[in-house]
mmCIF file of C-alpha atoms in Angstrom:
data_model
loop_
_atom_site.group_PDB
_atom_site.id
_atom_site.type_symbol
_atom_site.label_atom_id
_atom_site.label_comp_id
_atom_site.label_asym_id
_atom_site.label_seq_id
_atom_site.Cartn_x
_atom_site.Cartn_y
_atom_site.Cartn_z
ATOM 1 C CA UNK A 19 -29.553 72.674 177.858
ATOM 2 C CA UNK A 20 -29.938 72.710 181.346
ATOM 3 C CA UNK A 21 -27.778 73.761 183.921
ATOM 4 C CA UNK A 22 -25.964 70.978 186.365
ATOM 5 C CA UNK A 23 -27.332 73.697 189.227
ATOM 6 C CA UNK A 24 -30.957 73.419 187.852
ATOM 7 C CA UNK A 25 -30.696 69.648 187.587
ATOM 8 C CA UNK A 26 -29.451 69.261 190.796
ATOM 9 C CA UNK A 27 -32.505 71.152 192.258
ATOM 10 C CA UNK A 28 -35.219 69.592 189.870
ATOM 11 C CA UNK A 29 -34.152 66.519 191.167
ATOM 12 C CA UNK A 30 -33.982 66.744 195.033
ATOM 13 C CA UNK A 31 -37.475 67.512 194.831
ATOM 14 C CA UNK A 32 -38.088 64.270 194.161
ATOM 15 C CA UNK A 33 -35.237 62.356 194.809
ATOM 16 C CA UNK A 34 -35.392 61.518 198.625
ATOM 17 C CA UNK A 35 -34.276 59.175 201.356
ATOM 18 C CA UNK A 36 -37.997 58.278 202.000
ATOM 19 C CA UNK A 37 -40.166 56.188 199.671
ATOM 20 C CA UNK A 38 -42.966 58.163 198.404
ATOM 21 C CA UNK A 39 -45.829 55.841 197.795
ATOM 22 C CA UNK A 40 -48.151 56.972 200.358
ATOM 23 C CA UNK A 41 -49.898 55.360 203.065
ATOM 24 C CA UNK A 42 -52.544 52.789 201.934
ATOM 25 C CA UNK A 43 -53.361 49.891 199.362
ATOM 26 C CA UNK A 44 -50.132 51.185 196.229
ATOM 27 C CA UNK A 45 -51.623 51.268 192.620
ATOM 28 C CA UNK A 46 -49.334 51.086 190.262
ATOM 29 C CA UNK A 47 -49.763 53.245 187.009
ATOM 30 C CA UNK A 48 -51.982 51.705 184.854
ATOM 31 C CA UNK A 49 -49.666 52.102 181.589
ATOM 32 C CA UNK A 50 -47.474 49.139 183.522
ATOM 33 C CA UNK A 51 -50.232 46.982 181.791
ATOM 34 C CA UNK A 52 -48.545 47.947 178.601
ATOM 35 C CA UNK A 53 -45.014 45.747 179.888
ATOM 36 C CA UNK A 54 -46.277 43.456 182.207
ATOM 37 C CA UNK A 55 -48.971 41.080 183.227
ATOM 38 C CA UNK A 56 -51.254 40.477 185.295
ATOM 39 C CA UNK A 57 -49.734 37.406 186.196
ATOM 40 C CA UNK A 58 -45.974 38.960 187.002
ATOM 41 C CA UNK A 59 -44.473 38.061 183.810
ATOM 42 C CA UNK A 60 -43.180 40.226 181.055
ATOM 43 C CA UNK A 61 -45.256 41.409 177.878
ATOM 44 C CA UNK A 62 -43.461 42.132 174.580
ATOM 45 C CA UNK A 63 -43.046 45.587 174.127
ATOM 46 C CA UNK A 64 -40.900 47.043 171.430
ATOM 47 C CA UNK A 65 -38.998 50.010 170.592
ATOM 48 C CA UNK A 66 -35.659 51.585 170.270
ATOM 49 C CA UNK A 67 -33.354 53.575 173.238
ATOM 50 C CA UNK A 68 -29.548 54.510 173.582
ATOM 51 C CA UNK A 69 -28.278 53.260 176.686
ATOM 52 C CA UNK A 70 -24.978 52.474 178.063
ATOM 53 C CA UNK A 71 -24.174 48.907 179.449
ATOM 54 C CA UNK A 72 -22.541 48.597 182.751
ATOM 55 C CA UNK A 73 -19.378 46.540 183.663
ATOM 56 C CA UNK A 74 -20.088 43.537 185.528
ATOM 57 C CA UNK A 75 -19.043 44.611 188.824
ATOM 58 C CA UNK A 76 -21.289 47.572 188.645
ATOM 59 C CA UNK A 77 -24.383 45.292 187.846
ATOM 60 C CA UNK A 78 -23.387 42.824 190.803
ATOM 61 C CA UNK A 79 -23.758 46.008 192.769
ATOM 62 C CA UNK A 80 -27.225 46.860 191.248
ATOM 63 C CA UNK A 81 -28.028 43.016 191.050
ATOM 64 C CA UNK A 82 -27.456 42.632 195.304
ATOM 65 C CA UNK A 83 -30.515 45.465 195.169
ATOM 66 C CA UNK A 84 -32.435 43.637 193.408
ATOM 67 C CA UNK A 85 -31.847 40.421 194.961
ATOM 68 C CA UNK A 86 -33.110 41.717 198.082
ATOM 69 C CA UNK A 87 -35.908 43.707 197.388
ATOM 70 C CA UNK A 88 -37.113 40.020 196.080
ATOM 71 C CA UNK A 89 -36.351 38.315 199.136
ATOM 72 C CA UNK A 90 -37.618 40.384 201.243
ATOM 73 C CA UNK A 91 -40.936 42.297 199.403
ATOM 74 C CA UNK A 92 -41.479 39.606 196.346
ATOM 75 C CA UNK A 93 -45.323 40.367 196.330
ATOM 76 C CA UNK A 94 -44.493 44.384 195.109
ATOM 77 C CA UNK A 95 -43.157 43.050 191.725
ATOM 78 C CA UNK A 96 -43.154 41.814 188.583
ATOM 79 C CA UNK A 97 -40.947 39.472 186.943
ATOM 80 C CA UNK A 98 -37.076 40.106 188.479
ATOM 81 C CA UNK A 99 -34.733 41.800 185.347
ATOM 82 C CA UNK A 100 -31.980 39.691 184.237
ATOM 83 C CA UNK A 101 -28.783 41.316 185.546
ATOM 84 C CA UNK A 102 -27.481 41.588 182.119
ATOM 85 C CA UNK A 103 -29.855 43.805 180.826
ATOM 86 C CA UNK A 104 -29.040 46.161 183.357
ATOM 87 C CA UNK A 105 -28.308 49.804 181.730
ATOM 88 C CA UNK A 106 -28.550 53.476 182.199
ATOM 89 C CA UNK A 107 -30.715 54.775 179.326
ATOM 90 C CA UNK A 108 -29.507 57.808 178.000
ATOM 91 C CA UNK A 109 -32.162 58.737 175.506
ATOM 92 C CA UNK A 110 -35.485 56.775 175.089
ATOM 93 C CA UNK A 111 -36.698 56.852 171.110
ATOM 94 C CA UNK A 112 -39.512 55.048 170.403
ATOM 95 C CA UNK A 113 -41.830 52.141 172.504
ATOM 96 C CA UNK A 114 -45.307 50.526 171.786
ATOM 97 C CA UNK A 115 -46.872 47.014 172.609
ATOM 98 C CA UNK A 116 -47.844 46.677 168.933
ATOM 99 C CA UNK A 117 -44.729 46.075 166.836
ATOM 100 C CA UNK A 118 -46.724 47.768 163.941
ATOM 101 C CA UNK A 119 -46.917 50.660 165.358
ATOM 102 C CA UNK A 120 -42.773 51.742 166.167
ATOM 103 C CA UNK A 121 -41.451 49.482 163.499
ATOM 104 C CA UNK A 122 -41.231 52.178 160.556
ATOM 105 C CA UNK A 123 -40.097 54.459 163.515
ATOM 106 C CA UNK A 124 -37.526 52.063 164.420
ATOM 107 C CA UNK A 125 -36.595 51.980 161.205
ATOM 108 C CA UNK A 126 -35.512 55.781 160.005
ATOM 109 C CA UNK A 127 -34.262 56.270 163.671
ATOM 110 C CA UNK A 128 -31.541 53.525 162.871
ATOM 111 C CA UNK A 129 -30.853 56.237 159.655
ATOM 112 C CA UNK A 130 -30.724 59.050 161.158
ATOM 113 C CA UNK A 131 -28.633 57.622 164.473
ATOM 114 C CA UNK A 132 -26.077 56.953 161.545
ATOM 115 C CA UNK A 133 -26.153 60.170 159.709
ATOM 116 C CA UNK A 134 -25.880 61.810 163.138
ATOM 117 C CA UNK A 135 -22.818 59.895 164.193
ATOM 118 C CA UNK A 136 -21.138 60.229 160.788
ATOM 119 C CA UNK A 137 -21.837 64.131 161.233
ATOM 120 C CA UNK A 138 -20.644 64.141 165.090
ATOM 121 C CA UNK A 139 -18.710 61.127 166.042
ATOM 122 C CA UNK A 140 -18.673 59.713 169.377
ATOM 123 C CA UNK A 141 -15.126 59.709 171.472
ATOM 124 C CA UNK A 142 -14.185 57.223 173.901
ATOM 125 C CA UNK A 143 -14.693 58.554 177.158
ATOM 126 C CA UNK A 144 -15.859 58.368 180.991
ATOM 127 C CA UNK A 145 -18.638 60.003 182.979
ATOM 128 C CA UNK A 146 -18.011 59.797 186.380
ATOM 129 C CA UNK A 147 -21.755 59.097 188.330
ATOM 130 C CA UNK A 148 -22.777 58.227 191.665
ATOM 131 C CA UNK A 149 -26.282 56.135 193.167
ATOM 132 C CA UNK A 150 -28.307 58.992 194.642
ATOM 133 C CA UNK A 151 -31.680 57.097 196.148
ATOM 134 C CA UNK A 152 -34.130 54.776 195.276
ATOM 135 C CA UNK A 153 -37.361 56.173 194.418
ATOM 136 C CA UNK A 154 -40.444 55.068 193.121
ATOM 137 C CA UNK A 155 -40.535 56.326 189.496
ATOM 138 C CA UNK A 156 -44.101 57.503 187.927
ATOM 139 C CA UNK A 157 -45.591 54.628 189.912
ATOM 140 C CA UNK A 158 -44.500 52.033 187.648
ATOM 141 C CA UNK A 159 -41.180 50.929 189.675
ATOM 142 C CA UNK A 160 -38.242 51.305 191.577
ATOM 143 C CA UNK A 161 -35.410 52.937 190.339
ATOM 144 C CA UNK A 162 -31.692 53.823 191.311
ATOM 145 C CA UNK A 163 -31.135 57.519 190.892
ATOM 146 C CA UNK A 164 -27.768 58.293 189.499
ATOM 147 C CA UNK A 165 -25.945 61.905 189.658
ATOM 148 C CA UNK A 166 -22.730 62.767 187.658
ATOM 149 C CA UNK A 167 -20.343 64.051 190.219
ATOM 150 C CA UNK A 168 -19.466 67.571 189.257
ATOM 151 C CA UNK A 169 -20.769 69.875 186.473
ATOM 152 C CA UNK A 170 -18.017 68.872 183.787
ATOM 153 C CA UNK A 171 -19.299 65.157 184.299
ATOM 154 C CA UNK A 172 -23.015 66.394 183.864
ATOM 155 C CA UNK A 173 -22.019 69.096 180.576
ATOM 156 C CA UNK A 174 -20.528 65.705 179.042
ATOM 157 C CA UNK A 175 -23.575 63.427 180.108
ATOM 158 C CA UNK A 176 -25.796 66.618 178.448
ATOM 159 C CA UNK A 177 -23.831 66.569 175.322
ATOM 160 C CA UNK A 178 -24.426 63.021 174.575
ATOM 161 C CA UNK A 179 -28.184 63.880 175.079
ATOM 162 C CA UNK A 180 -28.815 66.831 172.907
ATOM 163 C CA UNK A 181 -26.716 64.591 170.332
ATOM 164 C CA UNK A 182 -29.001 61.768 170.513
ATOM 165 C CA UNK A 183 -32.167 64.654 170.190
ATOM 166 C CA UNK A 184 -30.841 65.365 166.614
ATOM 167 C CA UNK A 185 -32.703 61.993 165.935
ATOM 168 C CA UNK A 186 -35.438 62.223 167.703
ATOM 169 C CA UNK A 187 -36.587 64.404 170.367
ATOM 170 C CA UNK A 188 -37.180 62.512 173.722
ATOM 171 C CA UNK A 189 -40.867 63.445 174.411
ATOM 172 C CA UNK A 190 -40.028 64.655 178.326
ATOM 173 C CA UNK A 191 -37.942 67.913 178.578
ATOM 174 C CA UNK A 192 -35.153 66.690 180.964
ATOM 175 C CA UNK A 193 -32.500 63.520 181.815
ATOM 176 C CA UNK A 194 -32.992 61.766 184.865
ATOM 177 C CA UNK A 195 -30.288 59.221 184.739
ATOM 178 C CA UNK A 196 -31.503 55.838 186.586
ATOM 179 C CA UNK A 197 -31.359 52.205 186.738
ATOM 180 C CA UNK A 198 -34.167 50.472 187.502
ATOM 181 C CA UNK A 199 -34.165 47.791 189.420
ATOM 182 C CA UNK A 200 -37.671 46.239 189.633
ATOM 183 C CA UNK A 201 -41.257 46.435 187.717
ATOM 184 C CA UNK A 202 -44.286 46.674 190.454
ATOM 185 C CA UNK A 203 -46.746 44.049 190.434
ATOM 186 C CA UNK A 204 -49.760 45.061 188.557
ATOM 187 C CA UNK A 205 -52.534 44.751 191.024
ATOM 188 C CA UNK A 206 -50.624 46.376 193.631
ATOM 189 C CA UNK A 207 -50.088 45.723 197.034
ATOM 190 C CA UNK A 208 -51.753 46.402 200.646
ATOM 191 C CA UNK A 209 -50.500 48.682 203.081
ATOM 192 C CA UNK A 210 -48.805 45.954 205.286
ATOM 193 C CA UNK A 211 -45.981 45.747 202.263
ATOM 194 C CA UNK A 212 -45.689 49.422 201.560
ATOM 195 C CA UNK A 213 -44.975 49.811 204.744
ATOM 196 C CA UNK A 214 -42.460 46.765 204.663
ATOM 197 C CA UNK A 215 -41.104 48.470 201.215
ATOM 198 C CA UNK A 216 -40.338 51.641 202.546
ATOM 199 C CA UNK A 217 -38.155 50.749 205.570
ATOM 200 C CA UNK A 218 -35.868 48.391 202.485
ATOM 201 C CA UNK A 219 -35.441 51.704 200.764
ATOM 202 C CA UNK A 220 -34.676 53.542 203.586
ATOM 203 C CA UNK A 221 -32.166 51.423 204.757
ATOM 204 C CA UNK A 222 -30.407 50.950 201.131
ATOM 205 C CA UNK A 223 -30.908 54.689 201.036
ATOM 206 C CA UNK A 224 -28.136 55.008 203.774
ATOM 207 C CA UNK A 225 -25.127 53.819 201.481
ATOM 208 C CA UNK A 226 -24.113 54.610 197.668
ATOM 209 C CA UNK A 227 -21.636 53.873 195.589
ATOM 210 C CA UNK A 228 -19.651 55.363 192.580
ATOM 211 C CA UNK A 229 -20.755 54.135 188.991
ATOM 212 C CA UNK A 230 -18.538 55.083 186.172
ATOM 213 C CA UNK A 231 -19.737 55.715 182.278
ATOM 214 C CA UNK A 232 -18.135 54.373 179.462
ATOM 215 C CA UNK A 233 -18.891 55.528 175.865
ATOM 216 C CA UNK A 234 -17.364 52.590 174.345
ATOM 217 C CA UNK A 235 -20.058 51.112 176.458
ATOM 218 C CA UNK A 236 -22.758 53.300 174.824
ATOM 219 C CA UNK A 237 -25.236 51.239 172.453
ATOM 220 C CA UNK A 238 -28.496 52.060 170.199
ATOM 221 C CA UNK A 239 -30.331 48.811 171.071
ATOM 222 C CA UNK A 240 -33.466 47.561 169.865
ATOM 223 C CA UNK A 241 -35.798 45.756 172.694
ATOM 224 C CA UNK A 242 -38.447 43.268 172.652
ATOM 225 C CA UNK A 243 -39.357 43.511 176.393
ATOM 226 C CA UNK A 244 -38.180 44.844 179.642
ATOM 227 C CA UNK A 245 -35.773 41.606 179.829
ATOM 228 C CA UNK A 246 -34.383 41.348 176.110
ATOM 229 C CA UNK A 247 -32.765 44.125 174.953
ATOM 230 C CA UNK A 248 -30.364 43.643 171.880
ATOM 231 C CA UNK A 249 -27.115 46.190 170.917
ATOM 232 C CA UNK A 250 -27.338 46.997 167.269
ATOM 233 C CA UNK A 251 -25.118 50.486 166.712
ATOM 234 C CA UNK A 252 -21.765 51.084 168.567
ATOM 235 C CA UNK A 253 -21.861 54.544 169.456
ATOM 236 C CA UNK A 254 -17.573 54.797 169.832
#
């Protein structure tokens, strides 16, 4: 498991005030294709995750984000996410844009969630998180970096994890909690609005703000696209 010190300096390698997206024309990563269009709207795209929800107040906080990197940089993005949606994933199962190809995946991951719970059940409690930075995540989008606040809040955050790994283990080593906030467009954008993107970040970079966890907030969902996801197992 690792350490909240070695998470702490994973991240900050990464994790800075300043947009990284270099200098020129952006191209996003070309598995975006897989979730959205060329057109800006969403594909299906199917697969299972563990996430917890947020309480309302904390996605009108992420939802002002989003809001203005829309008004004021709408040409970087795909189709805006629905402020309901809006989650911290916790452990990412399974995902394809063929429904054939997860759905018997889907289906014994919804077992063994059960048998895992039954075995170790969940109990209702808080992890105490705070906003970090935007960066641009594997080139696919923006996300809001999150950070528990102290090592207890990150051993309890770790806990959940390694739980959720006796289903199925996630297929990158390490948690980096996030929210996204917004899919890039996929045919990229010139160099006028990277620049333009950048100084947005770096000005909602200057702020934060404290998010709190709930577990009775913590959901195995089922999506169908980067704007439908659907709770289908209580964790608490």
């Amino acid at each position: 498991m690792e350490s909240y010190h070695d998470f702490l300096e994973r991240v900050s390698k990464f994790e800075k005030p300043e947009l990284d997206m270099g200098e020129c024309y952006f191209h996003p990563h070309a598995e975006l294709g897989a979730k959205c269009c060329a057109d800006g709207t969403f594909r299906r795209f199917y697969g299972d995750t563990v996430v917890f929800g947020l309480k309302h107040k904390v996605k009108e906080k992420f939802g002002e984000l989003i809001d203005e990197l829309y008004e004021k940089a709408p040409e970087c993005f795909s189709e805006k996410i629905n402020k309901s949606t809006l989650h911290m994933t916790l452990h990412d199962l399974s995902a394809s844009d063929n429904i054939g190809e997860v759905s018997a995946d889907v289906f014994m991951n919804e077992v063994k969630l059960l048998e895992v719970l039954k075995d170790s059940p969940v109990k209702d409690f808080t992890i105490k998180m705070k906003t970090n930075v935007v960066i641009n995540l594997v080139s696919k989008g923006l996300v809001m970096a999150l950070v528990p606040c102290d090592e207890e809040e990150w051993n309890k955050l770790q806990a959940l994890y390694e739980l959720i790994n006796k289903v199925k283990v996630c297929p990158y080593p390490f948690l980096t909690p996030h929210v996204t906030l917004a899919y890039f467009n996929t045919n990229g954008f010139d160099e006028g609005s990277v620049k333009k993107l950048k100084k947005i970040v770096e000005k909602m970079n200057e702020s934060g703000f404290d998010v709190t966890l709930h577990t009775d907030r913590l959901y195995y969902q089922h999506f169908y696209s980067m704007n439908d996801y659907r709770n289908i197992v209580p964790l608490v």
